[in-house]
mmCIF file of C-alpha atoms and ligand atoms in Angstrom:
data_model
loop_
_atom_site.group_PDB
_atom_site.id
_atom_site.type_symbol
_atom_site.label_atom_id
_atom_site.label_comp_id
_atom_site.label_asym_id
_atom_site.label_seq_id
_atom_site.Cartn_x
_atom_site.Cartn_y
_atom_site.Cartn_z
ATOM 1 C CA MET A 28 -0.054 0.092 0.150
ATOM 2 C CA ARG A 29 1.454 3.451 -0.460
ATOM 3 C CA ARG A 30 -0.265 7.082 -0.248
ATOM 4 C CA ILE A 31 -0.394 9.286 -3.475
ATOM 5 C CA SER A 32 -1.647 12.872 -4.051
ATOM 6 C CA VAL A 33 -5.030 12.942 -6.365
ATOM 7 C CA GLU A 34 -2.842 14.133 -8.931
ATOM 8 C CA GLU A 35 -0.911 10.767 -9.136
ATOM 9 C CA LEU A 36 -4.105 9.010 -9.216
ATOM 10 C CA ALA A 37 -4.620 7.092 -12.680
ATOM 11 C CA PRO A 38 -7.084 4.684 -13.992
ATOM 12 C CA GLY A 39 -6.798 0.935 -13.077
ATOM 13 C CA MET A 40 -5.380 1.694 -9.496
ATOM 14 C CA LYS A 41 -7.021 -0.114 -6.624
ATOM 15 C CA LEU A 42 -7.961 1.724 -3.546
ATOM 16 C CA ALA A 43 -6.099 0.235 -0.477
ATOM 17 C CA ARG A 44 -8.413 2.462 2.084
ATOM 18 C CA ASP A 45 -11.652 3.709 2.265
ATOM 19 C CA VAL A 46 -12.070 7.485 0.886
ATOM 20 C CA ILE A 47 -13.885 9.354 3.495
ATOM 21 C CA LEU A 48 -14.702 12.762 2.996
ATOM 22 C CA GLU A 49 -14.090 15.517 5.703
ATOM 23 C CA ASP A 50 -18.076 15.384 7.092
ATOM 24 C CA GLY A 51 -17.699 11.702 7.659
ATOM 25 C CA ARG A 52 -19.303 10.284 4.484
ATOM 26 C CA PHE A 53 -17.804 7.503 2.466
ATOM 27 C CA LEU A 54 -17.057 8.367 -1.067
ATOM 28 C CA LEU A 55 -15.449 5.141 -2.384
ATOM 29 C CA LEU A 56 -14.478 1.747 -0.521
ATOM 30 C CA LYS A 57 -11.216 0.031 -0.083
ATOM 31 C CA GLY A 58 -10.938 -1.984 -3.080
ATOM 32 C CA PHE A 59 -13.012 -0.060 -5.501
ATOM 33 C CA THR A 60 -10.753 0.264 -9.077
ATOM 34 C CA ILE A 61 -10.240 3.682 -10.267
ATOM 35 C CA LYS A 62 -11.505 4.680 -13.689
ATOM 36 C CA ASN A 63 -11.033 7.603 -15.666
ATOM 37 C CA ARG A 64 -14.565 9.558 -14.931
ATOM 38 C CA TYR A 65 -14.033 9.155 -11.370
ATOM 39 C CA LEU A 66 -10.914 11.075 -11.481
ATOM 40 C CA GLU A 67 -12.831 14.525 -11.532
ATOM 41 C CA ARG A 68 -15.138 13.647 -9.139
ATOM 42 C CA ILE A 69 -12.686 12.601 -6.502
ATOM 43 C CA ARG A 70 -10.988 15.981 -7.494
ATOM 44 C CA HIS A 71 -14.256 17.921 -7.197
ATOM 45 C CA TYR A 72 -14.534 16.389 -3.349
ATOM 46 C CA GLY A 73 -11.243 18.196 -2.772
ATOM 47 C CA VAL A 74 -9.742 14.795 -1.780
ATOM 48 C CA PRO A 75 -5.900 15.763 -0.601
ATOM 49 C CA TYR A 76 -4.635 11.903 -1.024
ATOM 50 C CA LEU A 77 -5.698 8.502 -1.091
ATOM 51 C CA TYR A 78 -4.144 4.956 -0.600
ATOM 52 C CA VAL A 79 -3.706 2.613 -3.369
ATOM 53 C CA GLU A 80 -2.375 -1.002 -3.704
ATOM 54 C CA ASP A 81 1.077 -1.204 -4.346
ATOM 55 C CA GLU A 82 0.331 -3.251 -7.967
ATOM 56 C CA ILE A 83 -1.095 -1.303 -10.714
ATOM 57 C CA GLY A 84 -4.335 -2.780 -11.850
ATOM 58 C CA LYS A 85 -3.763 -4.346 -15.350
ATOM 59 C CA LEU A 86 -5.316 -2.921 -18.123
ATOM 60 C CA GLU A 87 -8.191 -4.945 -18.012
ATOM 61 C CA TYR A 88 -9.946 -3.405 -15.216
ATOM 62 C CA PHE A 89 -13.129 -3.291 -16.631
ATOM 63 C CA SER A 90 -13.598 -7.074 -16.340
ATOM 64 C CA GLU A 91 -16.738 -8.421 -15.319
ATOM 65 C CA GLU A 92 -15.175 -9.427 -11.729
ATOM 66 C CA VAL A 93 -14.133 -5.442 -11.102
ATOM 67 C CA VAL A 94 -17.346 -4.346 -12.402
ATOM 68 C CA TYR A 95 -19.067 -7.060 -9.988
ATOM 69 C CA THR A 96 -17.289 -5.662 -6.938
ATOM 70 C CA GLU A 97 -17.517 -1.886 -7.889
ATOM 71 C CA THR A 98 -21.396 -2.634 -8.171
ATOM 72 C CA PHE A 99 -21.286 -4.198 -4.812
ATOM 73 C CA GLN A 100 -19.329 -1.679 -3.124
ATOM 74 C CA THR A 101 -21.312 1.053 -4.785
ATOM 75 C CA ILE A 102 -24.533 -0.369 -3.931
ATOM 76 C CA LYS A 103 -22.940 -0.588 -0.133
ATOM 77 C CA THR A 104 -22.298 2.759 -0.143
ATOM 78 C CA VAL A 105 -25.450 3.924 -1.048
ATOM 79 C CA MET A 106 -27.387 2.019 1.397
ATOM 80 C CA GLU A 107 -25.312 2.672 4.069
ATOM 81 C CA SER A 108 -25.495 6.416 3.487
ATOM 82 C CA VAL A 109 -29.299 6.088 3.204
ATOM 83 C CA ARG A 110 -29.301 4.391 6.464
ATOM 84 C CA GLU A 111 -27.549 7.313 7.932
ATOM 85 C CA GLY A 112 -30.232 9.501 6.700
ATOM 86 C CA ALA A 113 -28.549 10.907 3.320
ATOM 87 C CA GLY A 114 -29.972 10.781 -0.096
ATOM 88 C CA ILE A 115 -28.814 8.357 -3.000
ATOM 89 C CA ASN A 116 -25.843 9.352 -5.046
ATOM 90 C CA LEU A 117 -27.394 9.135 -8.029
ATOM 91 C CA PRO A 118 -24.441 10.027 -10.480
ATOM 92 C CA MET A 119 -22.445 7.691 -8.924
ATOM 93 C CA LEU A 120 -25.100 4.624 -8.780
ATOM 94 C CA LYS A 121 -25.995 5.596 -12.689
ATOM 95 C CA ASP A 122 -22.274 5.123 -13.728
ATOM 96 C CA THR A 123 -22.344 1.656 -12.316
ATOM 97 C CA VAL A 124 -25.465 0.401 -13.018
ATOM 98 C CA ASP A 125 -24.635 1.559 -16.856
ATOM 99 C CA ASP A 126 -21.755 -0.519 -17.117
ATOM 100 C CA ILE A 127 -23.512 -3.279 -15.912
ATOM 101 C CA VAL A 128 -26.044 -2.904 -18.665
ATOM 102 C CA GLN A 129 -23.455 -2.385 -21.329
ATOM 103 C CA LYS A 130 -21.421 -5.406 -20.289
ATOM 104 C CA ILE A 131 -24.979 -7.425 -20.848
ATOM 105 C CA LEU A 132 -25.728 -6.002 -23.919
ATOM 106 C CA ASN A 133 -22.335 -6.507 -25.587
ATOM 107 C CA ASP A 134 -21.716 -10.138 -24.401
ATOM 108 C CA ASP A 135 -24.236 -12.903 -24.211
ATOM 109 C CA ASN A 136 -21.658 -14.682 -21.603
ATOM 110 C CA VAL A 137 -21.183 -12.600 -18.569
ATOM 111 C CA PHE A 138 -21.807 -12.552 -15.090
ATOM 112 C CA MET A 139 -23.434 -16.283 -15.193
ATOM 113 C CA LYS A 140 -20.958 -16.999 -12.283
ATOM 114 C CA LEU A 141 -22.669 -17.595 -9.107
ATOM 115 C CA THR A 142 -21.621 -15.625 -6.426
ATOM 116 C CA GLY A 143 -19.925 -17.422 -2.716
ATOM 117 C CA ILE A 144 -21.117 -17.484 0.712
ATOM 118 C CA ARG A 145 -23.406 -14.629 1.947
ATOM 119 C CA ASP A 146 -22.995 -13.347 5.482
ATOM 120 C CA ILE A 147 -25.713 -11.522 7.082
ATOM 121 C CA ASP A 148 -23.859 -8.277 6.875
ATOM 122 C CA ASN A 149 -23.243 -8.484 2.838
ATOM 123 C CA TYR A 150 -26.587 -10.294 2.266
ATOM 124 C CA THR A 151 -28.407 -7.519 1.273
ATOM 125 C CA TYR A 152 -25.971 -5.650 -1.047
ATOM 126 C CA LEU A 153 -24.887 -8.603 -2.875
ATOM 127 C CA HIS A 154 -28.391 -9.812 -3.435
ATOM 128 C CA SER A 155 -29.070 -6.359 -4.726
ATOM 129 C CA VAL A 156 -26.143 -6.957 -7.291
ATOM 130 C CA ASP A 157 -27.080 -9.803 -8.237
ATOM 131 C CA VAL A 158 -30.875 -9.344 -8.999
ATOM 132 C CA CYS A 159 -29.719 -6.211 -11.329
ATOM 133 C CA ILE A 160 -27.722 -8.800 -13.150
ATOM 134 C CA TYR A 161 -30.494 -11.349 -13.593
ATOM 135 C CA SER A 162 -33.149 -8.834 -14.379
ATOM 136 C CA VAL A 163 -30.978 -6.692 -16.858
ATOM 137 C CA ILE A 164 -30.228 -10.626 -18.677
ATOM 138 C CA ALA A 165 -34.177 -11.123 -18.724
ATOM 139 C CA GLY A 166 -35.225 -7.691 -19.714
ATOM 140 C CA LYS A 167 -32.327 -8.401 -22.894
ATOM 141 C CA SER A 168 -33.976 -11.860 -23.513
ATOM 142 C CA ILE A 169 -37.214 -10.278 -24.054
ATOM 143 C CA HIS A 170 -36.103 -7.414 -26.273
ATOM 144 C CA LEU A 171 -36.854 -4.143 -23.753
ATOM 145 C CA SER A 172 -35.426 -0.972 -25.289
ATOM 146 C CA GLU A 173 -32.100 -0.054 -23.702
ATOM 147 C CA SER A 174 -33.434 2.810 -21.658
ATOM 148 C CA GLU A 175 -36.187 -0.054 -20.425
ATOM 149 C CA ILE A 176 -33.326 -1.875 -19.433
ATOM 150 C CA SER A 177 -31.476 0.809 -18.045
ATOM 151 C CA ASP A 178 -34.526 1.748 -15.903
ATOM 152 C CA LEU A 179 -34.881 -1.737 -15.201
ATOM 153 C CA GLY A 180 -31.257 -2.192 -13.838
ATOM 154 C CA MET A 181 -31.492 0.676 -11.395
ATOM 155 C CA GLY A 182 -34.947 -0.307 -10.076
ATOM 156 C CA ALA A 183 -33.530 -3.882 -9.562
ATOM 157 C CA ILE A 184 -30.490 -2.727 -7.608
ATOM 158 C CA LEU A 185 -32.386 -0.611 -5.473
ATOM 159 C CA HIS A 186 -35.183 -3.000 -5.167
ATOM 160 C CA ASP A 187 -34.757 -3.399 -1.174
ATOM 161 C CA MET A 188 -33.730 0.071 -0.728
ATOM 162 C CA GLY A 189 -36.180 0.242 1.883
ATOM 163 C CA LYS A 190 -34.419 -2.164 4.034
ATOM 164 C CA CYS A 191 -32.242 0.716 5.183
ATOM 165 C CA LYS A 192 -35.108 2.228 7.094
ATOM 166 C CA ILE A 193 -35.886 -1.203 8.954
ATOM 167 C CA PRO A 194 -34.328 -1.749 12.306
ATOM 168 C CA LEU A 195 -31.239 -3.769 12.422
ATOM 169 C CA ASN A 196 -32.544 -5.602 15.103
ATOM 170 C CA ILE A 197 -35.673 -6.843 13.032
ATOM 171 C CA LEU A 198 -33.837 -7.305 9.688
ATOM 172 C CA ASN A 199 -31.092 -9.241 10.921
ATOM 173 C CA LYS A 200 -33.161 -11.264 13.536
ATOM 174 C CA PRO A 201 -31.506 -15.020 13.592
ATOM 175 C CA ALA A 202 -34.601 -16.449 14.657
ATOM 176 C CA ARG A 203 -37.963 -16.664 13.196
ATOM 177 C CA LEU A 204 -40.232 -13.073 12.812
ATOM 178 C CA THR A 205 -43.573 -12.759 14.923
ATOM 179 C CA LYS A 206 -46.414 -11.750 12.891
ATOM 180 C CA ASP A 207 -45.811 -8.006 13.975
ATOM 181 C CA GLU A 208 -42.134 -8.110 12.723
ATOM 182 C CA TYR A 209 -42.816 -9.554 9.700
ATOM 183 C CA GLU A 210 -45.213 -6.719 9.016
ATOM 184 C CA VAL A 211 -42.606 -4.194 9.796
ATOM 185 C CA ILE A 212 -40.311 -5.889 7.435
ATOM 186 C CA LYS A 213 -43.062 -5.765 4.686
ATOM 187 C CA LYS A 214 -42.861 -1.900 4.987
ATOM 188 C CA HIS A 215 -39.461 -1.987 3.305
ATOM 189 C CA THR A 216 -41.485 -1.730 -0.257
ATOM 190 C CA VAL A 217 -43.443 1.615 0.247
ATOM 191 C CA LEU A 218 -40.406 3.010 2.639
ATOM 192 C CA GLY A 219 -38.045 1.971 -0.710
ATOM 193 C CA TYR A 220 -40.708 3.812 -2.790
ATOM 194 C CA ASP A 221 -40.526 7.092 -0.872
ATOM 195 C CA VAL A 222 -36.280 7.421 -0.753
ATOM 196 C CA ILE A 223 -36.256 6.895 -4.369
ATOM 197 C CA ARG A 224 -39.346 8.873 -5.496
ATOM 198 C CA LYS A 225 -37.676 11.922 -3.455
ATOM 199 C CA THR A 226 -34.008 11.482 -5.970
ATOM 200 C CA PRO A 227 -33.918 14.367 -8.154
ATOM 201 C CA GLY A 228 -33.813 12.340 -11.612
ATOM 202 C CA MET A 229 -34.866 9.210 -10.844
ATOM 203 C CA ASP A 230 -38.264 7.869 -13.151
ATOM 204 C CA HIS A 231 -41.040 6.934 -11.457
ATOM 205 C CA ARG A 232 -41.040 3.285 -12.993
ATOM 206 C CA ILE A 233 -37.807 2.736 -10.846
ATOM 207 C CA ALA A 234 -39.548 3.840 -7.563
ATOM 208 C CA ASN A 235 -42.110 1.588 -8.706
ATOM 209 C CA ILE A 236 -39.681 -1.688 -8.805
ATOM 210 C CA ALA A 237 -39.307 -0.912 -4.727
ATOM 211 C CA LEU A 238 -42.987 -0.590 -4.360
ATOM 212 C CA SER A 239 -43.930 -3.555 -5.941
ATOM 213 C CA HIS A 240 -41.299 -6.453 -6.587
ATOM 214 C CA HIS A 241 -43.244 -8.496 -3.697
ATOM 215 C CA GLU A 242 -46.952 -7.946 -5.514
ATOM 216 C CA HIS A 243 -47.876 -11.597 -6.948
ATOM 217 C CA TRP A 244 -49.381 -12.707 -10.322
ATOM 218 C CA ASP A 245 -52.205 -14.146 -8.387
ATOM 219 C CA GLY A 246 -53.069 -10.988 -6.317
ATOM 220 C CA THR A 247 -51.721 -12.424 -2.998
ATOM 221 C CA GLY A 248 -48.553 -9.926 -2.778
ATOM 222 C CA TYR A 249 -48.284 -6.868 -1.149
ATOM 223 C CA PRO A 250 -48.421 -4.129 -0.303
ATOM 224 C CA LEU A 251 -51.304 -3.309 -2.416
ATOM 225 C CA GLY A 252 -52.404 -6.484 -3.844
ATOM 226 C CA LYS A 253 -52.173 -5.715 -7.463
ATOM 227 C CA ALA A 254 -52.680 -8.491 -10.018
ATOM 228 C CA ARG A 255 -51.440 -9.885 -12.956
ATOM 229 C CA THR A 256 -50.550 -6.893 -15.869
ATOM 230 C CA ASP A 257 -51.733 -3.978 -13.212
ATOM 231 C CA ILE A 258 -48.122 -4.753 -11.628
ATOM 232 C CA ASP A 259 -45.546 -2.926 -14.036
ATOM 233 C CA LEU A 260 -43.515 -5.454 -16.416
ATOM 234 C CA LEU A 261 -40.423 -4.120 -14.535
ATOM 235 C CA SER A 262 -41.398 -4.975 -11.285
ATOM 236 C CA ARG A 263 -42.701 -8.464 -12.772
ATOM 237 C CA ILE A 264 -39.049 -9.337 -13.761
ATOM 238 C CA VAL A 265 -37.496 -7.835 -10.658
ATOM 239 C CA ALA A 266 -39.994 -10.527 -8.737
ATOM 240 C CA VAL A 267 -38.856 -13.624 -10.536
ATOM 241 C CA ALA A 268 -35.141 -12.529 -10.451
ATOM 242 C CA ASP A 269 -35.728 -11.827 -6.412
ATOM 243 C CA VAL A 270 -36.600 -15.087 -5.486
ATOM 244 C CA TYR A 271 -34.519 -16.938 -7.791
ATOM 245 C CA ASP A 272 -31.455 -15.345 -6.325
ATOM 246 C CA ALA A 273 -32.781 -15.964 -2.893
ATOM 247 C CA LEU A 274 -32.920 -19.918 -3.551
ATOM 248 C CA THR A 275 -29.767 -20.142 -5.317
ATOM 249 C CA ALA A 276 -27.772 -18.211 -2.922
ATOM 250 C CA ASN A 277 -25.372 -19.712 -0.332
ATOM 251 C CA ARG A 278 -26.139 -18.416 3.218
ATOM 252 C CA VAL A 279 -24.393 -19.227 6.302
ATOM 253 C CA TYR A 280 -26.747 -21.095 7.590
ATOM 254 C CA ARG A 281 -27.746 -23.351 4.475
ATOM 255 C CA LYS A 282 -26.791 -24.991 0.863
ATOM 256 C CA ARG A 283 -28.224 -23.065 -2.055
ATOM 257 C CA PHE A 284 -30.109 -24.571 -4.261
ATOM 258 C CA MET A 285 -28.778 -25.836 -7.522
ATOM 259 C CA PRO A 286 -30.090 -23.853 -10.614
ATOM 260 C CA HIS A 287 -32.100 -26.843 -11.872
ATOM 261 C CA GLU A 288 -33.340 -27.341 -8.228
ATOM 262 C CA ALA A 289 -34.412 -23.579 -8.170
ATOM 263 C CA ALA A 290 -36.223 -24.072 -11.475
ATOM 264 C CA GLU A 291 -38.219 -27.070 -10.143
ATOM 265 C CA TYR A 292 -39.019 -25.032 -6.924
ATOM 266 C CA LEU A 293 -40.266 -21.960 -8.312
ATOM 267 C CA VAL A 294 -42.469 -24.163 -11.177
ATOM 268 C CA ALA A 295 -43.663 -26.240 -8.300
ATOM 269 C CA ASN A 296 -44.270 -24.066 -5.274
ATOM 270 C CA ALA A 297 -44.364 -20.434 -6.510
ATOM 271 C CA SER A 298 -45.624 -20.245 -10.427
ATOM 272 C CA GLN A 299 -48.646 -18.751 -9.530
ATOM 273 C CA HIS A 300 -47.136 -16.183 -7.907
ATOM 274 C CA PHE A 301 -45.079 -14.633 -10.982
ATOM 275 C CA ASP A 302 -46.137 -13.958 -14.551
ATOM 276 C CA PRO A 303 -46.067 -17.074 -16.635
ATOM 277 C CA GLU A 304 -44.148 -15.503 -19.662
ATOM 278 C CA ILE A 305 -41.322 -13.823 -17.489
ATOM 279 C CA LEU A 306 -41.092 -17.210 -15.579
ATOM 280 C CA LYS A 307 -40.347 -19.331 -18.554
ATOM 281 C CA VAL A 308 -38.084 -16.683 -19.562
ATOM 282 C CA PHE A 309 -35.434 -17.369 -16.268
ATOM 283 C CA LEU A 310 -36.033 -21.164 -16.787
ATOM 284 C CA ASP A 311 -34.532 -20.723 -20.101
ATOM 285 C CA ASN A 312 -31.817 -18.123 -19.966
ATOM 286 C CA ILE A 313 -31.217 -17.844 -16.161
ATOM 287 C CA ALA A 314 -31.598 -21.037 -14.305
ATOM 288 C CA VAL A 315 -28.882 -22.661 -16.342
ATOM 289 C CA TYR A 316 -24.990 -23.972 -15.716
ATOM 290 C CA PRO A 317 -22.972 -21.486 -17.464
ATOM 291 C CA ALA A 318 -19.920 -23.216 -19.424
ATOM 292 C CA ASP A 319 -16.491 -23.805 -17.850
ATOM 293 C CA ILE A 320 -18.020 -23.964 -14.144
ATOM 294 C CA ILE A 321 -16.574 -26.997 -12.550
ATOM 295 C CA VAL A 322 -19.479 -29.300 -11.125
ATOM 296 C CA LEU A 323 -20.228 -32.690 -8.804
ATOM 297 C CA LEU A 324 -22.043 -35.126 -9.727
ATOM 298 C CA ASN A 325 -24.204 -37.399 -7.785
ATOM 299 C CA THR A 326 -21.765 -40.290 -9.051
ATOM 300 C CA GLY A 327 -18.643 -38.617 -7.445
ATOM 301 C CA GLU A 328 -17.275 -37.683 -10.689
ATOM 302 C CA ILE A 329 -16.193 -33.945 -11.050
ATOM 303 C CA ALA A 330 -16.937 -32.208 -14.227
ATOM 304 C CA ARG A 331 -16.502 -29.133 -16.613
ATOM 305 C CA VAL A 332 -19.551 -27.982 -18.490
ATOM 306 C CA VAL A 333 -19.220 -27.708 -21.924
ATOM 307 C CA GLU A 334 -22.225 -26.733 -23.278
ATOM 308 C CA ALA A 335 -24.385 -24.469 -21.819
ATOM 309 C CA LYS A 336 -26.822 -22.691 -24.124
ATOM 310 C CA GLY A 337 -30.700 -22.216 -24.073
ATOM 311 C CA THR A 338 -33.268 -24.553 -22.635
ATOM 312 C CA MET A 339 -30.731 -27.739 -22.789
ATOM 313 C CA SER A 340 -28.521 -26.416 -20.315
ATOM 314 C CA ILE A 341 -30.450 -27.111 -17.028
ATOM 315 C CA ARG A 342 -29.008 -30.596 -17.964
ATOM 316 C CA PRO A 343 -26.037 -29.841 -19.646
ATOM 317 C CA LYS A 344 -23.275 -31.848 -21.275
ATOM 318 C CA VAL A 345 -20.282 -32.442 -19.298
ATOM 319 C CA MET A 346 -17.008 -33.387 -19.586
ATOM 320 C CA VAL A 347 -15.669 -35.758 -16.617
ATOM 321 C CA ILE A 348 -12.335 -34.662 -15.463
ATOM 322 C CA THR A 349 -11.613 -36.481 -12.030
ATOM 323 C CA ARG A 350 -13.584 -38.088 -9.400
ATOM 324 C CA LYS A 351 -13.989 -37.060 -5.272
ATOM 325 C CA GLU A 352 -12.708 -40.488 -4.721
ATOM 326 C CA GLY A 353 -11.215 -43.319 -6.224
ATOM 327 C CA PRO A 354 -8.838 -44.082 -9.333
ATOM 328 C CA PRO A 355 -8.078 -41.060 -11.470
ATOM 329 C CA VAL A 356 -9.367 -40.340 -14.499
ATOM 330 C CA LEU A 357 -6.944 -40.576 -17.376
ATOM 331 C CA THR A 358 -8.649 -39.578 -20.185
ATOM 332 C CA PRO A 359 -11.685 -37.084 -19.515
ATOM 333 C CA TYR A 360 -15.060 -38.213 -21.108
ATOM 334 C CA GLU A 361 -17.933 -36.656 -21.978
ATOM 335 C CA ILE A 362 -21.716 -37.258 -20.335
ATOM 336 C CA ASP A 363 -24.518 -35.578 -21.841
ATOM 337 C CA LEU A 364 -26.842 -35.038 -18.717
ATOM 338 C CA GLN A 365 -30.180 -34.899 -21.117
ATOM 339 C CA GLU A 366 -29.442 -38.500 -22.055
ATOM 340 C CA LYS A 367 -28.120 -40.191 -18.862
ATOM 341 C CA THR A 368 -31.151 -38.992 -16.771
ATOM 342 C CA ASP A 369 -30.000 -41.171 -13.640
ATOM 343 C CA VAL A 370 -26.923 -39.081 -13.345
ATOM 344 C CA PHE A 371 -27.388 -35.132 -12.039
ATOM 345 C CA ILE A 372 -25.246 -32.264 -10.696
ATOM 346 C CA VAL A 373 -25.277 -32.043 -6.778
ATOM 347 C CA ASP A 374 -22.697 -29.011 -6.102
ATOM 348 C CA ILE A 375 -20.911 -26.407 -8.103
ATOM 349 C CA LEU A 376 -17.065 -26.514 -6.997
ATOM 350 C CA SER A 377 -16.260 -23.301 -8.991
HETATM 351 FE FE1 LIG B 25 -38.166 -7.055 -1.190
#
């Protein structure tokens, strides 16, 4: 780590410490990779010096991982400052969401990696990033316009913003919630709507996503009990992304659902909650195994996913490369999980 002046700061450098303004607000968090457009903003705030990692970032600082980390840090900063009573830093958030939207619009195979363990402190932030990514992929799949996808991404990343206004002892309660506590949690929809609506420059449709993402297709949701197409399309997309991500995330206290298990669960237990067309888009495009990930099969074989496009990928073709136990695999061999129906994926290893 080394201390440098703002004049020395260059794109690709990684922050080694949080950048805190004189009034105590966080400007950028540790781990953030500096981009061109942030230089001016940092200068504007009059930050005298910063701490950066010794190794200057490689030129590919616009990589998927960097965009993911940066988005996580941005939403964390935004939500923490809202919890402390400040407003939403719209320009910073918009830059970040635009990066995600552009990356997904330009590349079919991005962001399909599944995130790791989520602890209580970071759950909401990581969940917000993933819901944003899934929603944008769904929006692209149904050919929404670029400006609608942009609103969708922004609304999706902010969908649980109202949780910043919920007391932490209820939000993070490790035990089952009482009926009254659950009623408090449900208010995050209206509270989020209010915060977003009051942010200058934010489209009403974005605020509406925070309000309506727990409405159900059959009218059994909250807060208004709206049904079917009375619920805005963007909110119907975020509703599926929200539940799909909650199921497939690794939590400290339970193992995640595999994509095919989450898909089965959604169809069996909750299909009446979702717009059937949107649910189908999810099952076809998102609840899939991305190519190149390493999976464990029920047979104890460890394999790489070799084909993962479209509806087939819920049971993809895999290349067995090793075994959990027993003799090594000397020559890798392929298994088509569509054909061999007694073989299935039980875990994702990387
Ligand atoms: Fe929510």
